[in-house]
N, CA and C of each residue as an Amber inpcrd file, in Angstrom:
protein
   627
  42.3900000   0.4350000 -37.7290000  43.0060000   1.2870000 -36.7220000
  42.5120000   0.8780000 -35.3260000  43.4560000   0.6190000 -34.4140000
  43.1020000   0.2550000 -33.0520000  42.4860000   1.4510000 -32.3480000
  41.4150000   1.2080000 -31.5900000  40.7080000   2.2740000 -30.8880000
  40.7980000   2.0630000 -29.3760000  40.9350000   3.1850000 -28.6630000
  40.9640000   3.1610000 -27.2070000  40.0340000   4.2340000 -26.6560000
  39.5110000   3.9590000 -25.4640000  38.6600000   4.9050000 -24.7450000
  39.4440000   5.4400000 -23.5520000  39.5100000   6.7570000 -23.4200000
  40.1140000   7.3550000 -22.2350000  39.1250000   7.2050000 -21.0840000
  39.4930000   6.4100000 -20.0780000  38.5400000   5.9600000 -19.0670000
  38.9420000   6.4150000 -17.6680000  37.9970000   7.0490000 -16.9740000
  38.2410000   7.5070000 -15.6020000  37.3620000   6.7930000 -14.5830000
  36.3020000   6.1420000 -15.0660000  35.3330000   5.5210000 -14.1730000
  34.0840000   6.3470000 -13.9800000  34.0910000   7.5960000 -14.4800000
  32.9520000   8.4930000 -14.3200000  31.8440000   8.2450000 -15.3280000
  30.8750000   9.1470000 -15.3390000  29.6610000   8.9690000 -16.1310000
  29.9540000   8.9280000 -17.6240000  30.6490000   9.9490000 -18.1290000
  30.8600000  10.0210000 -19.5740000  31.7610000   8.9010000 -20.0850000
  32.8710000   8.6560000 -19.4080000  33.7780000   7.6200000 -19.9130000
  33.1670000   6.2240000 -19.7800000  32.3330000   6.0180000 -18.7610000
  31.6320000   4.7320000 -18.6460000  30.6210000   4.5630000 -19.7790000
  29.9600000   5.6490000 -20.1420000  29.0330000   5.6110000 -21.2750000
  29.7670000   5.2240000 -22.5560000  30.9580000   5.7770000 -22.7330000
  31.7560000   5.4290000 -23.9090000  32.0650000   3.9360000 -23.9410000
  32.3460000   3.3550000 -22.7810000  32.6300000   1.9180000 -22.7300000
  31.4090000   1.1050000 -23.1310000  30.2170000   1.5420000 -22.6970000
  28.9850000   0.8450000 -23.0670000  28.7450000   0.9410000 -24.5680000
  28.9280000   2.1290000 -25.1160000  28.6150000   2.3510000 -26.5260000
  29.6510000   1.7540000 -27.4680000  30.9130000   1.7780000 -27.0730000
  31.9860000   1.4270000 -28.0060000  32.8800000   0.2900000 -27.5250000
  32.4850000  -0.3640000 -26.4380000  33.2830000  -1.4630000 -25.9070000
  33.3240000  -2.6890000 -26.7920000  32.5270000  -2.6890000 -27.8610000
  32.5660000  -3.7970000 -28.8240000  33.6750000  -3.6180000 -29.8540000
  34.3000000  -2.4220000 -29.8800000  35.3560000  -2.1910000 -30.8650000
  36.5300000  -1.4030000 -30.3110000  36.5490000  -1.1710000 -29.0090000
  37.6440000  -0.4150000 -28.4020000  37.8970000  -0.9080000 -26.9880000
  39.1650000  -0.9510000 -26.5990000  39.5290000  -1.1570000 -25.1970000
  39.5870000   0.1970000 -24.4970000  39.7080000   0.1760000 -23.1820000
  39.7970000   1.4120000 -22.4030000  41.1870000   1.5320000 -21.7840000
  41.5660000   2.7690000 -21.4850000  42.8320000   3.0460000 -20.8090000
  42.5270000   3.8280000 -19.5380000  43.0020000   3.3090000 -18.4130000
  42.8450000   3.9940000 -17.1340000  44.2220000   4.3200000 -16.5810000
  44.5160000   5.6110000 -16.4170000  45.7830000   6.0420000 -15.8490000
  45.6220000   6.1680000 -14.3360000  46.3220000   5.3260000 -13.6100000
  46.1970000   5.2260000 -12.1570000  47.2530000   6.1100000 -11.4910000
  46.8220000   7.1430000 -10.7930000  47.7560000   8.0290000 -10.0960000
  48.3330000   7.3850000  -8.8400000  47.7590000   6.2400000  -8.4340000
  48.1600000   5.6400000  -7.1640000  47.4920000   6.2860000  -5.9780000
  46.5720000   7.2180000  -6.2490000  45.8840000   7.9190000  -5.1530000
  44.4100000   8.0810000  -5.4770000  43.8390000   7.0580000  -6.0810000
  42.4070000   7.0730000  -6.3720000  41.6340000   6.5490000  -5.1600000
  40.4130000   7.0320000  -5.0240000  39.5510000   6.4870000  -3.9750000
  39.3230000   4.9960000  -4.2230000  39.1260000   4.2550000  -3.1470000
  38.9130000   2.8080000  -3.2700000  37.7030000   2.5070000  -4.1520000
  36.7090000   3.4160000  -4.1470000  35.5240000   3.2010000  -4.9700000
  35.8650000   3.2290000  -6.4660000  36.8870000   3.9890000  -6.8380000
  37.2910000   4.0370000  -8.2420000  37.8750000   2.7000000  -8.6720000
  38.7350000   2.1120000  -7.8450000  39.3240000   0.8170000  -8.1980000
  38.2360000  -0.2630000  -8.3020000  37.2680000  -0.2010000  -7.4030000
  36.1440000  -1.1360000  -7.4780000  35.3220000  -0.8940000  -8.7370000
  35.1630000   0.3780000  -9.0870000  34.3920000   0.7660000 -10.2630000
  35.0590000   0.2510000 -11.5440000  36.3700000   0.3720000 -11.6350000
  37.0950000  -0.0890000 -12.8190000  36.8350000  -1.5750000 -13.0440000
  36.9340000  -2.3560000 -11.9810000  36.7030000  -3.8060000 -12.0850000
  35.2760000  -4.0980000 -12.5300000  34.3170000  -3.3710000 -11.9480000
  32.9110000  -3.6180000 -12.2430000  32.5780000  -3.2710000 -13.6940000
  33.0320000  -2.1070000 -14.1600000  32.7540000  -1.7020000 -15.5390000
  33.3630000  -2.6940000 -16.5210000  34.5810000  -3.1310000 -16.2530000
  35.2290000  -4.0880000 -17.1500000  34.4010000  -5.3700000 -17.2690000
  33.9540000  -5.8990000 -16.1210000  33.1500000  -7.1320000 -16.1470000
  31.8290000  -6.9160000 -16.8690000  31.1700000  -5.8070000 -16.5580000
  29.8350000  -5.5690000 -17.1100000  29.8790000  -5.3290000 -18.6160000
  30.8650000  -4.5770000 -19.0920000  30.9640000  -4.3200000 -20.5290000
  31.2670000  -5.6140000 -21.2790000  32.0610000  -6.4920000 -20.6820000
  32.3080000  -7.7970000 -21.3000000  31.0010000  -8.5720000 -21.4330000
  30.1530000  -8.4880000 -20.4090000  28.8540000  -9.1740000 -20.4640000
  27.9700000  -8.5760000 -21.5500000  27.9510000  -7.2520000 -21.6360000
  27.0910000  -6.5710000 -22.6080000  27.4860000  -6.9310000 -24.0320000
  28.7750000  -6.8960000 -24.3130000  29.2430000  -7.0950000 -25.6880000
  29.7150000  -8.5240000 -25.9760000  29.7380000  -9.3390000 -24.9180000
  30.1570000 -10.7350000 -25.0790000  31.5210000 -10.8290000 -25.7860000
  32.4600000 -10.0610000 -25.2580000  33.8010000 -10.0500000 -25.8510000
  34.8500000  -9.9310000 -24.7540000  36.0710000  -9.6730000 -25.1450000
  37.1710000  -9.5740000 -24.1840000  37.5830000  -8.1300000 -23.9370000
  36.6130000  -7.2500000 -23.8420000  36.8710000  -5.8420000 -23.5310000
  37.8310000  -5.7450000 -22.3390000  38.8500000  -4.9010000 -22.4860000
  39.8870000  -4.7930000 -21.4640000  40.1140000  -3.3490000 -21.0620000
  40.2720000  -3.1200000 -19.7660000  40.7330000  -1.8280000 -19.2700000
  42.2340000  -1.9510000 -19.0250000  43.0120000  -1.2400000 -19.8000000
  44.4640000  -1.2350000 -19.6250000  44.8100000  -0.2720000 -18.4970000
  45.3510000  -0.8100000 -17.4160000  45.6940000   0.0000000 -16.2520000
  47.1640000   0.3910000 -16.3590000  47.4220000   1.6850000 -16.4550000
  48.7890000   2.1510000 -16.6300000  49.1580000   3.1250000 -15.5200000
  50.4560000   3.2510000 -15.2700000  50.9380000   4.1510000 -14.2270000
  52.0710000   5.0100000 -14.7750000  52.2850000   6.1360000 -14.1120000
  53.3190000   7.0780000 -14.5200000  54.6940000   6.6190000 -14.0390000
  55.7110000   7.2970000 -14.5410000  57.0730000   7.1460000 -14.0390000
  57.7030000   8.5300000 -14.1090000  57.5690000   9.2760000 -13.0200000
  57.9580000  10.6900000 -13.0010000  59.2730000  10.8360000 -12.2380000
  60.2290000  11.4780000 -12.8770000  61.5660000  11.5870000 -12.3020000
  61.7130000  12.8400000 -11.4460000  62.3610000  12.6670000 -10.2900000
  62.6960000  13.8030000  -9.4190000  63.9860000  13.4780000  -8.6880000
  65.0000000  14.2720000  -8.9390000  66.3070000  14.1010000  -8.2960000
  66.8380000  12.6730000  -8.4400000  66.7110000  12.1460000  -9.6470000
  67.2620000  10.8390000  -9.9520000  66.3990000   9.6580000  -9.5700000
  65.2880000   9.9160000  -8.8960000  64.3730000   8.8440000  -8.5060000
  63.1080000   8.9090000  -9.3630000  62.5020000   7.7420000  -9.5890000
  61.2670000   7.6810000 -10.3670000  60.0960000   7.3180000  -9.4500000
  58.9750000   7.9890000  -9.6600000  57.7920000   7.7990000  -8.8180000
  56.6100000   7.4180000  -9.6900000  55.9070000   6.3600000  -9.2630000
  54.7460000   5.9180000 -10.0280000  53.4390000   6.2220000  -9.3190000
  53.5020000   6.9340000  -8.2000000  52.2540000   7.3110000  -7.5440000
  52.3610000   8.7290000  -6.9960000  51.2300000   9.4100000  -7.0110000
  51.1690000  10.8320000  -6.6920000  51.5390000  11.1740000  -5.2580000
  51.0280000  10.4670000  -4.2350000  51.3890000  10.8690000  -2.8670000
  52.8750000  10.7960000  -2.5750000  53.5600000   9.7750000  -3.1060000
  55.0040000   9.6880000  -2.8910000  55.7330000  10.8320000  -3.5940000
  55.2550000  11.1940000  -4.7710000  55.8650000  12.2990000  -5.5040000
  55.6660000  13.6230000  -4.7690000  54.4730000  13.8350000  -4.2230000
  54.2060000  15.0600000  -3.4520000  55.1450000  15.1430000  -2.2540000
  55.3230000  14.0310000  -1.5630000  56.2230000  14.0190000  -0.4000000
  57.6660000  14.3140000  -0.8190000  58.0810000  13.7470000  -1.9520000
  59.4610000  13.9280000  -2.4070000  59.7340000  15.3630000  -2.8370000
  58.7800000  15.9600000  -3.5310000  58.9760000  17.3130000  -4.0570000
  58.5330000  18.3860000  -3.0680000  57.7570000  17.9750000  -2.0610000
  57.1540000  18.9130000  -1.1030000  56.3680000  20.0050000  -1.8350000
  55.6240000  19.5580000  -2.8420000  54.8910000  20.4780000  -3.7150000
  53.5330000  19.8820000  -4.0260000  52.4890000  20.4300000  -3.4170000
  51.1280000  19.9210000  -3.6130000  50.5470000  20.5320000  -4.8890000
  49.8790000  19.7380000  -5.7220000  49.2740000  20.3090000  -6.9370000
  48.1830000  21.3220000  -6.5890000  47.9240000  22.2280000  -7.5210000
  46.9370000  23.2800000  -7.3150000  46.3360000  23.6730000  -8.6520000
  45.3950000  24.6030000  -8.6340000  44.8040000  25.0600000  -9.8850000
  45.8560000  25.6830000 -10.7980000  46.8680000  26.3090000 -10.2150000
  47.9170000  26.9410000 -11.0140000  49.0200000  25.9500000 -11.4040000
  49.0540000  24.8200000 -10.7380000  50.0910000  23.8100000 -11.0200000
  49.4530000  22.4300000 -11.0240000  48.7210000  22.1510000 -12.0890000
  47.9810000  20.8890000 -12.1820000  48.8750000  19.7910000 -12.7660000
  50.0420000  19.6320000 -12.2130000  50.9500000  18.6140000 -12.7320000
  50.4100000  17.2080000 -12.4990000  49.4990000  17.0650000 -11.5570000
  48.9180000  15.7480000 -11.2920000  48.2560000  15.1910000 -12.5490000
  47.5100000  16.0310000 -13.2550000  46.8540000  15.5960000 -14.4870000
  47.8740000  15.3600000 -15.5970000  48.7720000  16.3280000 -15.7730000
  49.7360000  16.2190000 -16.8610000  50.7070000  15.0730000 -16.7000000
  51.2990000  14.9500000 -15.5100000  52.3530000  13.9600000 -15.2910000
  51.8170000  12.5660000 -14.9890000  50.6810000  12.4840000 -14.3040000
  50.2010000  11.1850000 -13.8340000  48.9930000  10.6580000 -14.6050000
  48.4460000  11.4550000 -15.5170000  47.3280000  11.0000000 -16.3490000
  47.6670000  11.0680000 -17.8450000  47.9340000  12.2940000 -18.3220000
  48.0960000  12.4870000 -19.7630000  49.3730000  11.8560000 -20.2880000
  50.5100000  12.1340000 -19.6590000  51.7740000  11.6100000 -20.1650000
  51.8320000  10.0840000 -20.1730000  51.3480000   9.3920000 -19.1390000
  51.3560000   7.9220000 -19.2130000  50.5100000   7.3780000 -20.3650000
  49.3700000   8.0260000 -20.6160000  48.5330000   7.5880000 -21.7320000
  49.2440000   7.8420000 -23.0580000  49.8580000   9.0170000 -23.1930000
  50.6020000   9.3160000 -24.4120000  51.7270000   8.3000000 -24.6280000
  52.4370000   7.9730000 -23.5550000  53.5340000   7.0080000 -23.6670000
  53.0090000   5.6390000 -24.0790000  51.8700000   5.2450000 -23.5290000
  51.2470000   3.9680000 -23.8770000  50.9020000   3.9120000 -25.3640000
  50.3890000   5.0310000 -25.8940000  49.9110000   5.0560000 -27.2730000
  51.0160000   5.3120000 -28.2920000  52.0970000   5.9120000 -27.8460000
  53.1130000   6.4210000 -28.7730000  53.6910000   5.3550000 -29.6920000
  53.9300000   4.1770000 -29.1470000  54.5730000   3.1460000 -29.9540000
  53.6260000   2.1340000 -30.5530000  52.3530000   2.4830000 -30.6870000
  51.3640000   1.4970000 -31.1170000  50.8980000   1.6840000 -32.5560000
  51.6120000   2.5010000 -33.3180000  51.1700000   2.7600000 -34.6770000
  49.9920000   3.7130000 -34.6830000  49.2420000   3.7150000 -35.7720000
  48.0980000   4.6150000 -35.8850000  46.9500000   4.1060000 -35.0220000
  46.5010000   4.9460000 -34.0930000  45.4160000   4.5820000 -33.1920000
  44.4550000   5.7590000 -33.0510000  43.3000000   5.4630000 -32.4830000
  42.3050000   6.5000000 -32.1760000  42.0590000   6.5110000 -30.6800000
  42.0740000   7.6930000 -30.0890000  41.7390000   7.8530000 -28.6740000
  40.4060000   8.5680000 -28.5710000  39.4370000   7.8830000 -27.9910000
  38.0810000   8.4100000 -27.8680000  37.9370000   9.0740000 -26.4990000
  37.6000000  10.3580000 -26.5010000  37.5650000  11.1620000 -25.2830000
  36.1260000  11.5280000 -24.9540000  35.7260000  11.3340000 -23.6920000
  34.3320000  11.4360000 -23.3040000  33.8590000  12.8050000 -22.8560000
  34.0180000  13.8090000 -23.7020000  33.3590000  15.0890000 -23.4370000
  31.9390000  14.9930000 -23.9690000  30.9470000  15.3870000 -23.1400000
  29.5710000  15.2870000 -23.6030000  29.1890000  16.4980000 -24.4580000
  27.9920000  16.4430000 -25.0490000  27.5850000  17.4510000 -26.0260000
  27.4970000  18.8500000 -25.4400000  27.3080000  18.9670000 -24.1260000
  27.2560000  20.2910000 -23.5020000  28.6260000  20.9370000 -23.4320000
  29.6810000  20.1560000 -23.7060000  31.0520000  20.6620000 -23.6410000
  31.6880000  20.6980000 -25.0240000  30.8540000  20.9460000 -26.0380000
  31.3350000  20.9030000 -27.4140000  32.3060000  22.0260000 -27.7400000
  32.4000000  23.0340000 -26.8630000  33.3330000  24.1280000 -27.0970000
  34.7070000  23.8470000 -26.5020000  34.8640000  22.6720000 -25.8870000
  36.1230000  22.3250000 -25.2550000  36.8760000  21.2800000 -26.0580000
  38.1420000  21.1540000 -25.7710000  38.9450000  20.0640000 -26.3290000
  39.5810000  19.3200000 -25.1780000  40.0350000  18.1160000 -25.4330000
  40.6480000  17.3210000 -24.3740000  41.9960000  17.8750000 -23.9580000
  42.4900000  17.4010000 -22.8300000  43.7810000  17.8350000 -22.3110000
  44.9410000  17.0130000 -22.8550000  44.6340000  16.0200000 -23.6530000
  45.6800000  15.1150000 -24.1010000  46.6250000  15.7860000 -25.0770000
  47.8510000  15.3090000 -25.0780000  48.8320000  15.8080000 -26.0290000
  48.4600000  15.4190000 -27.4360000  49.0800000  16.0630000 -28.3890000
  48.7400000  15.8190000 -29.7870000  49.8190000  14.9750000 -30.4370000
  49.7250000  13.6710000 -30.2450000  50.6680000  12.7490000 -30.8620000
  50.3230000  12.5780000 -32.3410000  51.3470000  12.4980000 -33.1550000
  51.1200000  12.3930000 -34.5950000  50.4290000  11.0970000 -34.9820000
  50.6480000  10.0450000 -34.2200000  50.0620000   8.7520000 -34.5860000
  48.6680000   8.5410000 -34.0110000  48.1430000   9.5500000 -33.2970000
  46.8530000   9.4000000 -32.6170000  45.7990000  10.3120000 -33.2400000
  44.6650000   9.7230000 -33.5570000  43.4920000  10.4920000 -33.9570000
  42.6380000  10.6930000 -32.7020000  42.3430000  11.9330000 -32.3630000
  41.5460000  12.2430000 -31.1740000  40.1050000  12.4750000 -31.6040000
  39.1870000  11.7470000 -30.9750000  37.7760000  11.8710000 -31.3510000
  36.9160000  12.0930000 -30.1140000  35.7260000  12.6620000 -30.3470000
  34.8040000  13.0230000 -29.2700000  33.4110000  12.5010000 -29.6320000
  33.2140000  11.1830000 -29.5100000  31.9900000  10.5580000 -30.0180000
  30.7020000  11.0460000 -29.3620000  30.7410000  11.4070000 -28.0790000
  29.5170000  11.8850000 -27.4310000  29.0830000  13.2240000 -28.0120000
  30.0490000  14.0780000 -28.3020000  29.7330000  15.3490000 -28.9500000
  29.1830000  15.1050000 -30.3500000  29.8410000  14.2220000 -31.0870000
  29.4060000  13.9320000 -32.4550000  27.9840000  13.3790000 -32.4790000
  27.6260000  12.5940000 -31.4560000  26.2860000  11.9880000 -31.3940000
  25.2910000  12.8560000 -30.6370000  25.7260000  14.0460000 -30.2050000
  24.8770000  14.9940000 -29.4660000  24.2990000  14.3730000 -28.1930000
  25.1380000  13.6460000 -27.4620000  24.7230000  13.0270000 -26.1990000
  25.2280000  13.8850000 -25.0450000  24.2970000  14.4500000 -24.2790000
  24.6810000  15.2680000 -23.1280000  24.7510000  14.3880000 -21.8760000
  24.9850000  15.0210000 -20.7260000  25.1550000  14.2250000 -19.5000000
  23.8910000  13.4600000 -19.1370000  22.7230000  14.0770000 -19.3280000
  21.4680000  13.3720000 -19.0380000  21.3270000  12.1360000 -19.9340000
  21.7450000  12.2780000 -21.1840000  21.7080000  11.1290000 -22.0870000
  22.6370000  10.0280000 -21.6240000  23.8040000  10.4200000 -21.1170000
  24.7530000   9.4280000 -20.5850000  24.1440000   8.6850000 -19.3990000
  23.4920000   9.4270000 -18.5210000  22.8770000   8.8220000 -17.3380000
  21.8040000   7.8150000 -17.7470000  21.0060000   8.1670000 -18.7450000
  19.9710000   7.2500000 -19.2370000  20.5900000   5.9600000 -19.7730000
  21.6650000   6.0920000 -20.5340000  22.3480000   4.9170000 -21.0990000
  22.9060000   4.0310000 -19.9890000  23.5120000   4.6510000 -18.9840000
  24.1130000   3.8710000 -17.8990000  23.0520000   3.1900000 -17.0380000
  21.9340000   3.8430000 -16.8220000  20.8390000   3.2050000 -16.0730000
  20.3620000   1.9550000 -16.7980000  20.2090000   2.0600000 -18.0920000
  19.7400000   0.9240000 -18.8940000  20.7510000  -0.2190000 -18.8500000
  22.0350000   0.1210000 -18.7870000  23.0900000  -0.8950000 -18.7890000
  23.4180000  -1.4130000 -17.3910000  22.7910000  -0.8360000 -16.3630000
  23.1070000  -1.2310000 -14.9880000  24.4750000  -0.7660000 -14.5480000
  24.8990000   0.3940000 -15.0550000  26.2440000   0.8730000 -14.7720000
  26.2850000   2.3080000 -14.2520000  25.1620000   2.8380000 -13.8090000
  25.1730000   4.2040000 -13.2870000  25.9310000   4.2330000 -11.9600000
  27.0020000   5.0400000 -11.8610000  27.7740000   5.0680000 -10.6110000
  27.0070000   5.7390000  -9.4880000  27.2990000   5.3180000  -8.2740000
  26.7140000   5.9340000  -7.0840000  27.8490000   6.1860000  -6.1020000
  28.5930000   7.2510000  -6.3530000  29.7580000   7.5530000  -5.5470000
  29.3560000   8.2880000  -4.2670000  30.1500000   8.1510000  -3.2090000
  29.8640000   8.8460000  -1.9550000  30.0240000  10.3570000  -2.1010000
  29.5190000  11.1340000  -1.1400000  29.5240000  12.6000000  -1.2790000
  30.8990000  13.2360000  -1.3160000  31.9490000  12.5020000  -0.9260000
  33.2810000  13.0920000  -1.0040000  33.9270000  12.8980000  -2.3760000
  33.1640000  12.3750000  -3.3340000  33.6960000  12.1540000  -4.6760000
  32.9380000  12.9510000  -5.7380000  32.4460000  14.1270000  -5.3850000
  31.7290000  14.9400000  -6.3450000  32.6610000  15.5900000  -7.3620000
  33.9420000  15.7130000  -7.0350000  34.9070000  16.3740000  -7.9250000
  35.9130000  15.3910000  -8.5160000  35.5650000  14.1380000  -8.6070000
  36.4680000  13.1820000  -9.2220000  36.9750000  12.1320000  -8.2560000
  37.8860000  11.2850000  -8.7830000  38.2660000  10.0920000  -8.0440000
  39.5360000  10.1620000  -7.2450000  40.2880000  11.2660000  -7.3140000
  41.5550000  11.3470000  -6.5960000  41.3330000  11.7220000  -5.1330000
  41.9780000  10.9970000  -4.2450000  41.7830000  11.1990000  -2.8050000
  42.0870000  12.6290000  -2.3900000  43.2110000  13.1700000  -2.8310000
  43.6320000  14.4860000  -2.3650000  43.3600000  15.6080000  -3.3320000
  42.3700000  15.4750000  -4.1970000  42.1170000  16.4740000  -5.2310000
  41.8980000  17.8580000  -4.6370000  42.6360000  18.8350000  -5.1580000
  42.5260000  20.2000000  -4.6370000  41.2140000  20.8620000  -5.0360000
  40.4720000  20.2550000  -5.9520000  39.1670000  20.7940000  -6.3260000
  38.0690000  20.4180000  -5.3360000  38.3320000  19.5050000  -4.4300000
  37.3100000  19.1200000  -3.4610000  36.9330000  20.3170000  -2.5860000
  35.6610000  20.4100000  -2.2600000  35.1880000  21.4700000  -1.3720000
  35.3990000  21.0670000   0.0850000  35.2400000  22.0240000   0.9750000
  35.3330000  21.7170000   2.4000000  34.2790000  20.6880000   2.8030000
  33.0990000  20.7640000   2.1970000  32.0440000  19.8040000   2.5030000
  32.4610000  18.3860000   2.1030000  33.1480000  18.2710000   0.9820000
  33.5950000  16.9540000   0.5410000  34.6410000  16.3860000   1.5020000
  35.5840000  17.2240000   1.9270000  36.5900000  16.7450000   2.8770000
  35.9610000  16.4030000   4.2260000  34.9470000  17.1570000   4.6230000
  34.2440000  16.8280000   5.8670000  33.5620000  15.4650000   5.7370000
  32.9280000  15.2280000   4.5780000  32.2820000  13.9290000   4.3500000
  33.3170000  12.8110000   4.3480000  34.4910000  13.0590000   3.7620000
  35.5380000  12.0460000   3.7510000  36.0020000  11.7370000   5.1690000
  36.1110000  12.7730000   5.9980000  36.5300000  12.5730000   7.3880000
  35.5540000  11.6760000   8.1400000  34.2760000  11.7580000   7.7820000
  33.2590000  10.9590000   8.4540000  33.1330000   9.5480000   7.8740000
  33.2950000   9.4390000   6.5530000  32.9620000   8.1970000   5.8660000
  34.1660000   7.3830000   5.4000000  35.3200000   8.0370000   5.2700000
  36.5320000   7.3350000   4.8230000  37.7300000   7.9380000   5.5460000
  37.7840000   7.7110000   6.8420000  38.7520000   8.4100000   7.6920000
  40.2030000   8.0910000   7.3190000  40.4920000   6.8600000   6.9170000
  41.8650000   6.5130000   6.5510000  42.3580000   7.3670000   5.3910000
  41.5170000   7.5470000   4.3830000  41.8970000   8.3750000   3.2430000
  42.0290000   9.8340000   3.6560000  41.1060000  10.2990000   4.4710000
  41.1870000  11.6820000   4.9530000  42.4720000  11.9110000   5.7400000
  42.7970000  10.9780000   6.6100000  43.9990000  11.1200000   7.4350000
  45.2630000  11.1610000   6.5830000  45.2700000  10.4300000   5.4730000
  46.4440000  10.4570000   4.6040000  46.6520000  11.8490000   4.0100000
  45.5610000  12.4980000   3.5950000  45.6610000  13.8620000   3.0640000
  46.2000000  14.8000000   4.1420000  45.6690000  14.6770000   5.3410000
  46.1230000  15.5230000   6.4480000  47.6050000  15.3040000   6.7270000
  48.0220000  14.0510000   6.7570000  49.4260000  13.7340000   7.0450000
  50.3560000  14.3360000   5.9970000  49.9740000  14.2430000   4.7130000
  50.8130000  14.7950000   3.6550000  50.8940000  16.3100000   3.7760000
  49.7600000  16.9540000   4.0280000  49.7720000  18.4110000   4.1460000
  50.6370000  18.8530000   5.3290000  50.5430000  18.1530000   6.4300000
  51.3690000  18.4900000   7.5930000  52.8600000  18.2850000   7.3040000
  53.1440000  17.2070000   6.5830000  54.5430000  16.8570000   6.3030000
  55.2340000  17.8830000   5.4230000  54.5140000  18.4390000   4.4420000
  55.1550000  19.3450000   3.4890000  54.8780000  20.8160000   3.7900000
  54.0680000  21.0880000   4.8050000  53.6890000  22.4620000   5.1260000
  54.9270000  23.3190000   5.3660000  54.9440000  24.4930000   4.7430000
  56.0120000  25.4890000   4.8870000  57.3430000  25.0360000   4.3120000
  57.3430000  23.9100000   3.5750000  58.5900000  23.4440000   2.9660000
  58.5440000  23.5340000   1.4420000
């Protein structure tokens, strides 16, 4: 059975690549609005895991194709502009349409496969957000091995893969994530002004529409 790792570039999914990159490839769903550090991180993890396991470990980079009024959009900022609808806690379509569905579509036609999801042992009461495809076995290896976040950090330090993201990336890799705090957006304004300005421009463009 072919195995894949659901990969975001963060601590837990990077740990999964270190532990299981000898028998599984990774899948990264690109919203088209990730911080530049995430794209750099994807490249670095792919190279480093290949070195660790001495194999052809691959990160499969996939994108969405979301339809709106007859047009298809493969990146989140263009879709937000087209729909004039910013994602929120009550409408997290960004995750569903631009992360989960592309991964499901990628896996759907591949026969029986396993998708390894990086919830750590402290989150053993949770399940992943992925859809339940009949041909996919969903597994949670960090929970099964009782590896918590501190354990993941130890593994990544040993492998030379512990991420060091800037302060505006405490809530994930998406530039315009609605979960970011005011402090994170302030840090982005100081340290990554081009990305900050894009968020401002989109909000101004769709405001009251």
